[in-house]
């Protein structure tokens, strides 16, 4: 019987019903290691996962512009994927090398719970990003006013606490409370939740089914919402463009009419210019008379009250002139200090597009990498005989497990593709490391 596939789907329950190669003790003999091409490919996959997520973490640390509200959720997923690549993948590579679990039963129980928990954190991270984008799309003002880095960190911590609390309880605590002493022929402990059909499907629903429904449902609603908003902006732009075309045609006809009447209006324009000059001359002369009167009154005041009023004598006429002219304009000459700069009430369009692009990539990657697992479990649930026949021909459990693990490798690539700043920072890091 194959090793328990706790990372991707419940173990084969037909093996328990048929009693195939089941024992009540852990084998003490360990198989000799067999180095194969598959083993080196698995090691390469683990190393690549660690390096890719390390570059994302380094970029987040070095580039302060990447430390945005949305990217803290990306940081949470990156840490989880880094742990998958540095712990879970190497251990499964060792299992493949020795063709079985080379450690004791207690270690296998703890590893089962840890693996399920860390994969749960990664899946919960995708769900959190979907929910956050949904709130930002349907409630943009409230979401923008209430979001903060502290809330993003608190939500990220909650994904770890809830995931480890659930999966360690179901995978590890249950096996210690009710030990079954059932192991596979390779020595890997069999979890209690895989012993019944109902609990196995329930655990798989928590792992893939429920997150898949939430992600796809929210993403579809977000997509149509953004599409409707885009159509409204496009129709508004087309109306403005149409109105602008009409205004340009009217202005063109007016210009043509003015060209034909240029000769008749020249005399009138000269008359208006002369009258305007005369009005300006009268205004300046009246202002100068007022300045002179204020100066004379200042002299009288200085003789009676000393030097207190003497400061008015030296007042710059230019200031009075500008004040007189400004007073005629009223509120148009208000100082610029009184202008209030309004803070943005929602996230910018560029930030929203970047977040939506990131969401699209990670949802697509999740569906592609976990779809083989969903197909396998569906086949096992509804067509067990056909599944058993295919399983004997092809190692389904190993293939689906590593395809699901590859989600931790493709996620950082999706971040770099969705956000140019991640890409640029990673290129800088790689360029510096060469020298």
mmCIF file of N, CA and C in Angstrom, residues 41-125:
data_model
loop_
_atom_site.group_PDB
_atom_site.id
_atom_site.type_symbol
_atom_site.label_atom_id
_atom_site.label_comp_id
_atom_site.label_asym_id
_atom_site.label_seq_id
_atom_site.Cartn_x
_atom_site.Cartn_y
_atom_site.Cartn_z
ATOM 1 N N UNK A 41 15.011 15.277 -9.050
ATOM 2 C CA UNK A 41 14.025 16.256 -9.520
ATOM 3 C C UNK A 41 13.219 16.818 -8.351
ATOM 4 N N UNK A 42 12.890 15.961 -7.396
ATOM 5 C CA UNK A 42 12.161 16.430 -6.220
ATOM 6 C C UNK A 42 13.020 17.368 -5.377
ATOM 7 N N UNK A 43 14.289 17.046 -5.240
ATOM 8 C CA UNK A 43 15.202 17.936 -4.508
ATOM 9 C C UNK A 43 15.337 19.271 -5.231
ATOM 10 N N UNK A 44 15.425 19.220 -6.557
ATOM 11 C CA UNK A 44 15.509 20.454 -7.339
ATOM 12 C C UNK A 44 14.252 21.300 -7.172
ATOM 13 N N UNK A 45 13.093 20.656 -7.122
ATOM 14 C CA UNK A 45 11.846 21.379 -6.910
ATOM 15 C C UNK A 45 11.827 22.047 -5.539
ATOM 16 N N UNK A 46 12.320 21.344 -4.526
ATOM 17 C CA UNK A 46 12.361 21.921 -3.179
ATOM 18 C C UNK A 46 13.314 23.112 -3.115
ATOM 19 N N UNK A 47 14.500 22.965 -3.710
ATOM 20 C CA UNK A 47 15.479 24.064 -3.705
ATOM 21 C C UNK A 47 14.941 25.273 -4.466
ATOM 22 N N UNK A 48 14.300 25.032 -5.590
ATOM 23 C CA UNK A 48 13.736 26.136 -6.379
ATOM 24 C C UNK A 48 12.645 26.864 -5.601
ATOM 25 N N UNK A 49 11.835 26.114 -4.867
ATOM 26 C CA UNK A 49 10.780 26.733 -4.062
ATOM 27 C C UNK A 49 11.366 27.623 -2.981
ATOM 28 N N UNK A 50 12.404 27.139 -2.317
ATOM 29 C CA UNK A 50 13.047 27.933 -1.269
ATOM 30 C C UNK A 50 13.680 29.193 -1.854
ATOM 31 N N UNK A 51 14.368 29.076 -2.971
ATOM 32 C CA UNK A 51 15.032 30.228 -3.575
ATOM 33 C C UNK A 51 14.023 31.262 -4.067
ATOM 34 N N UNK A 52 12.951 30.814 -4.713
ATOM 35 C CA UNK A 52 11.953 31.750 -5.244
ATOM 36 C C UNK A 52 11.284 32.537 -4.123
ATOM 37 N N UNK A 53 10.901 31.857 -3.071
ATOM 38 C CA UNK A 53 10.269 32.561 -1.955
ATOM 39 C C UNK A 53 11.268 33.412 -1.181
ATOM 40 N N UNK A 54 12.533 33.000 -1.146
ATOM 41 C CA UNK A 54 13.561 33.820 -0.501
ATOM 42 C C UNK A 54 13.748 35.139 -1.237
ATOM 43 N N UNK A 55 13.683 35.121 -2.556
ATOM 44 C CA UNK A 55 13.806 36.357 -3.334
ATOM 45 C C UNK A 55 12.638 37.301 -3.056
ATOM 46 N N UNK A 56 11.435 36.753 -2.918
ATOM 47 C CA UNK A 56 10.281 37.599 -2.592
ATOM 48 C C UNK A 56 10.453 38.215 -1.205
ATOM 49 N N UNK A 57 10.905 37.432 -0.243
ATOM 50 C CA UNK A 57 11.129 37.955 1.105
ATOM 51 C C UNK A 57 12.218 39.017 1.112
ATOM 52 N N UNK A 58 13.295 38.790 0.365
ATOM 53 C CA UNK A 58 14.373 39.773 0.293
ATOM 54 C C UNK A 58 13.907 41.061 -0.375
ATOM 55 N N UNK A 59 13.115 40.936 -1.421
ATOM 56 C CA UNK A 59 12.589 42.128 -2.101
ATOM 57 C C UNK A 59 11.681 42.918 -1.170
ATOM 58 N N UNK A 60 10.859 42.232 -0.410
ATOM 59 C CA UNK A 60 9.972 42.911 0.537
ATOM 60 C C UNK A 60 10.777 43.619 1.620
ATOM 61 N N UNK A 61 11.888 43.044 2.024
ATOM 62 C CA UNK A 61 12.726 43.643 3.068
ATOM 63 C C UNK A 61 13.510 44.844 2.548
ATOM 64 N N UNK A 62 14.000 44.779 1.326
ATOM 65 C CA UNK A 62 14.862 45.836 0.798
ATOM 66 C C UNK A 62 14.072 47.011 0.226
ATOM 67 N N UNK A 63 12.963 46.752 -0.432
ATOM 68 C CA UNK A 63 12.193 47.814 -1.091
ATOM 69 C C UNK A 63 11.013 48.221 -0.208
ATOM 70 N N UNK A 64 11.090 49.428 0.351
ATOM 71 C CA UNK A 64 10.037 49.896 1.249
ATOM 72 C C UNK A 64 8.718 50.138 0.520
ATOM 73 N N UNK A 65 8.772 50.446 -0.773
ATOM 74 C CA UNK A 65 7.542 50.697 -1.527
ATOM 75 C C UNK A 65 6.685 49.438 -1.657
ATOM 76 N N UNK A 66 7.293 48.281 -1.444
ATOM 77 C CA UNK A 66 6.538 47.030 -1.520
ATOM 78 C C UNK A 66 5.762 46.738 -0.242
ATOM 79 N N UNK A 67 6.034 47.478 0.815
ATOM 80 C CA UNK A 67 5.389 47.213 2.103
ATOM 81 C C UNK A 67 4.026 47.897 2.165
ATOM 82 N N UNK A 68 3.150 47.498 1.276
ATOM 83 C CA UNK A 68 1.799 48.035 1.235
ATOM 84 C C UNK A 68 0.849 47.120 1.996
ATOM 85 N N UNK A 69 -0.369 47.597 2.157
ATOM 86 C CA UNK A 69 -1.380 46.832 2.896
ATOM 87 C C UNK A 69 -1.623 45.469 2.251
ATOM 88 N N UNK A 70 -1.839 45.460 0.946
ATOM 89 C CA UNK A 70 -2.129 44.200 0.251
ATOM 90 C C UNK A 70 -0.929 43.267 0.254
ATOM 91 N N UNK A 71 0.264 43.815 0.128
ATOM 92 C CA UNK A 71 1.458 42.972 0.042
ATOM 93 C C UNK A 71 1.796 42.294 1.362
ATOM 94 N N UNK A 72 1.230 42.755 2.476
ATOM 95 C CA UNK A 72 1.447 42.033 3.729
ATOM 96 C C UNK A 72 0.736 40.680 3.711
ATOM 97 N N UNK A 73 -0.364 40.578 2.991
ATOM 98 C CA UNK A 73 -0.992 39.272 2.795
ATOM 99 C C UNK A 73 -0.122 38.386 1.903
ATOM 100 N N UNK A 74 0.505 39.000 0.907
ATOM 101 C CA UNK A 74 1.441 38.258 0.057
ATOM 102 C C UNK A 74 2.633 37.776 0.878
ATOM 103 N N UNK A 75 3.107 38.612 1.799
ATOM 104 C CA UNK A 75 4.212 38.217 2.676
ATOM 105 C C UNK A 75 3.829 37.004 3.512
ATOM 106 N N UNK A 76 2.616 36.977 4.019
ATOM 107 C CA UNK A 76 2.149 35.849 4.819
ATOM 108 C C UNK A 76 2.159 34.556 4.010
ATOM 109 N N UNK A 77 1.657 34.608 2.784
ATOM 110 C CA UNK A 77 1.654 33.424 1.924
ATOM 111 C C UNK A 77 3.073 33.010 1.557
ATOM 112 N N UNK A 78 3.955 33.990 1.364
ATOM 113 C CA UNK A 78 5.339 33.677 1.003
ATOM 114 C C UNK A 78 6.050 32.937 2.129
ATOM 115 N N UNK A 79 5.814 33.357 3.363
ATOM 116 C CA UNK A 79 6.426 32.667 4.509
ATOM 117 C C UNK A 79 5.936 31.220 4.584
ATOM 118 N N UNK A 80 4.634 31.023 4.384
ATOM 119 C CA UNK A 80 4.089 29.659 4.413
ATOM 120 C C UNK A 80 4.679 28.811 3.292
ATOM 121 N N UNK A 81 4.775 29.375 2.097
ATOM 122 C CA UNK A 81 5.346 28.625 0.970
ATOM 123 C C UNK A 81 6.827 28.335 1.192
ATOM 124 N N UNK A 82 7.529 29.253 1.848
ATOM 125 C CA UNK A 82 8.940 29.017 2.167
ATOM 126 C C UNK A 82 9.088 27.827 3.119
ATOM 127 N N UNK A 83 8.202 27.726 4.097
ATOM 128 C CA UNK A 83 8.249 26.600 5.036
ATOM 129 C C UNK A 83 7.936 25.291 4.319
ATOM 130 N N UNK A 84 6.984 25.330 3.384
ATOM 131 C CA UNK A 84 6.672 24.124 2.606
ATOM 132 C C UNK A 84 7.901 23.657 1.838
ATOM 133 N N UNK A 85 8.603 24.596 1.214
ATOM 134 C CA UNK A 85 9.783 24.228 0.430
ATOM 135 C C UNK A 85 10.972 23.815 1.267
ATOM 136 N N UNK A 86 11.081 24.342 2.478
ATOM 137 C CA UNK A 86 12.257 24.055 3.304
ATOM 138 C C UNK A 86 12.068 22.872 4.248
ATOM 139 N N UNK A 87 10.826 22.480 4.535
ATOM 140 C CA UNK A 87 10.584 21.380 5.477
ATOM 141 C C UNK A 87 9.789 20.242 4.831
ATOM 142 N N UNK A 88 8.621 20.547 4.311
ATOM 143 C CA UNK A 88 7.736 19.485 3.805
ATOM 144 C C UNK A 88 8.314 18.796 2.578
ATOM 145 N N UNK A 89 8.753 19.569 1.598
ATOM 146 C CA UNK A 89 9.297 18.968 0.375
ATOM 147 C C UNK A 89 10.542 18.124 0.640
ATOM 148 N N UNK A 90 11.518 18.589 1.437
ATOM 149 C CA UNK A 90 12.679 17.726 1.709
ATOM 150 C C UNK A 90 12.316 16.421 2.413
ATOM 151 N N UNK A 91 11.361 16.471 3.341
ATOM 152 C CA UNK A 91 10.980 15.239 4.036
ATOM 153 C C UNK A 91 10.334 14.249 3.072
ATOM 154 N N UNK A 92 9.479 14.744 2.176
ATOM 155 C CA UNK A 92 8.891 13.838 1.193
ATOM 156 C C UNK A 92 9.930 13.339 0.194
ATOM 157 N N UNK A 93 10.959 14.122 -0.046
ATOM 158 C CA UNK A 93 12.061 13.632 -0.887
ATOM 159 C C UNK A 93 12.794 12.486 -0.204
ATOM 160 N N UNK A 94 12.971 12.599 1.119
ATOM 161 C CA UNK A 94 13.605 11.515 1.873
ATOM 162 C C UNK A 94 12.728 10.264 1.851
ATOM 163 N N UNK A 95 11.413 10.455 1.967
ATOM 164 C CA UNK A 95 10.499 9.312 1.890
ATOM 165 C C UNK A 95 10.635 8.611 0.543
ATOM 166 N N UNK A 96 10.748 9.410 -0.516
ATOM 167 C CA UNK A 96 10.933 8.813 -1.839
ATOM 168 C C UNK A 96 12.293 8.124 -1.945
ATOM 169 N N UNK A 97 13.302 8.695 -1.307
ATOM 170 C CA UNK A 97 14.646 8.110 -1.365
ATOM 171 C C UNK A 97 14.678 6.738 -0.695
ATOM 172 N N UNK A 98 14.039 6.615 0.471
ATOM 173 C CA UNK A 98 14.047 5.356 1.219
ATOM 174 C C UNK A 98 12.838 4.478 0.905
ATOM 175 N N UNK A 99 11.985 4.942 0.003
ATOM 176 C CA UNK A 99 10.785 4.199 -0.366
ATOM 177 C C UNK A 99 9.915 3.915 0.854
ATOM 178 N N UNK A 100 9.818 4.890 1.737
ATOM 179 C CA UNK A 100 8.993 4.738 2.928
ATOM 180 C C UNK A 100 9.388 5.739 3.996
ATOM 181 N N UNK A 101 8.639 5.745 5.078
ATOM 182 C CA UNK A 101 8.907 6.649 6.194
ATOM 183 C C UNK A 101 10.052 6.090 7.033
ATOM 184 N N UNK A 102 11.194 6.796 7.079
ATOM 185 C CA UNK A 102 12.361 6.237 7.761
ATOM 186 C C UNK A 102 12.404 6.539 9.253
ATOM 187 N N UNK A 103 11.429 7.287 9.774
ATOM 188 C CA UNK A 103 11.457 7.683 11.179
ATOM 189 C C UNK A 103 10.384 6.918 11.958
ATOM 190 N N UNK A 104 10.231 7.289 13.235
ATOM 191 C CA UNK A 104 9.286 6.587 14.095
ATOM 192 C C UNK A 104 7.857 7.088 13.880
ATOM 193 N N UNK A 105 6.926 6.352 14.495
ATOM 194 C CA UNK A 105 5.513 6.652 14.305
ATOM 195 C C UNK A 105 5.135 8.013 14.879
ATOM 196 N N UNK A 106 5.658 8.356 16.058
ATOM 197 C CA UNK A 106 5.321 9.648 16.672
ATOM 198 C C UNK A 106 5.732 10.792 15.761
ATOM 199 N N UNK A 107 6.898 10.657 15.147
ATOM 200 C CA UNK A 107 7.355 11.701 14.224
ATOM 201 C C UNK A 107 6.426 11.825 13.023
ATOM 202 N N UNK A 108 5.918 10.694 12.547
ATOM 203 C CA UNK A 108 5.011 10.750 11.399
ATOM 204 C C UNK A 108 3.693 11.427 11.767
ATOM 205 N N UNK A 109 3.227 11.217 12.997
ATOM 206 C CA UNK A 109 1.980 11.857 13.429
ATOM 207 C C UNK A 109 2.158 13.373 13.504
ATOM 208 N N UNK A 110 3.269 13.811 14.098
ATOM 209 C CA UNK A 110 3.527 15.253 14.178
ATOM 210 C C UNK A 110 3.733 15.862 12.787
ATOM 211 N N UNK A 111 4.431 15.146 11.941
ATOM 212 C CA UNK A 111 4.654 15.665 10.587
ATOM 213 C C UNK A 111 3.344 15.786 9.816
ATOM 214 N N UNK A 112 2.438 14.828 10.027
ATOM 215 C CA UNK A 112 1.138 14.888 9.365
ATOM 216 C C UNK A 112 0.387 16.154 9.751
ATOM 217 N N UNK A 113 0.346 16.455 11.045
ATOM 218 C CA UNK A 113 -0.350 17.653 11.494
ATOM 219 C C UNK A 113 0.328 18.929 11.031
ATOM 220 N N UNK A 114 1.663 18.948 11.084
ATOM 221 C CA UNK A 114 2.390 20.148 10.657
ATOM 222 C C UNK A 114 2.194 20.404 9.168
ATOM 223 N N UNK A 115 2.263 19.349 8.374
ATOM 224 C CA UNK A 115 2.115 19.514 6.929
ATOM 225 C C UNK A 115 0.723 20.020 6.568
ATOM 226 N N UNK A 116 -0.306 19.429 7.147
ATOM 227 C CA UNK A 116 -1.664 19.887 6.884
ATOM 228 C C UNK A 116 -1.861 21.330 7.332
ATOM 229 N N UNK A 117 -1.239 21.691 8.453
ATOM 230 C CA UNK A 117 -1.399 23.048 8.984
ATOM 231 C C UNK A 117 -0.745 24.082 8.089
ATOM 232 N N UNK A 118 0.483 23.823 7.648
ATOM 233 C CA UNK A 118 1.197 24.820 6.851
ATOM 234 C C UNK A 118 0.580 24.968 5.468
ATOM 235 N N UNK A 119 0.085 23.871 4.908
ATOM 236 C CA UNK A 119 -0.639 23.977 3.644
ATOM 237 C C UNK A 119 -1.957 24.726 3.833
ATOM 238 N N UNK A 120 -2.569 24.547 5.001
ATOM 239 C CA UNK A 120 -3.785 25.293 5.296
ATOM 240 C C UNK A 120 -3.541 26.786 5.391
ATOM 241 N N UNK A 121 -2.391 27.184 5.933
ATOM 242 C CA UNK A 121 -2.049 28.612 5.992
ATOM 243 C C UNK A 121 -1.943 29.195 4.590
ATOM 244 N N UNK A 122 -1.301 28.471 3.696
ATOM 245 C CA UNK A 122 -1.153 28.950 2.321
ATOM 246 C C UNK A 122 -2.502 29.100 1.633
ATOM 247 N N UNK A 123 -3.395 28.120 1.839
ATOM 248 C CA UNK A 123 -4.724 28.191 1.227
ATOM 249 C C UNK A 123 -5.540 29.323 1.844
ATOM 250 N N UNK A 124 -5.467 29.468 3.167
ATOM 251 C CA UNK A 124 -6.189 30.557 3.832
ATOM 252 C C UNK A 124 -5.700 31.921 3.363
ATOM 253 N N UNK A 125 -4.414 32.016 3.031
ATOM 254 C CA UNK A 125 -3.890 33.279 2.525
ATOM 255 C C UNK A 125 -4.557 33.702 1.234
#
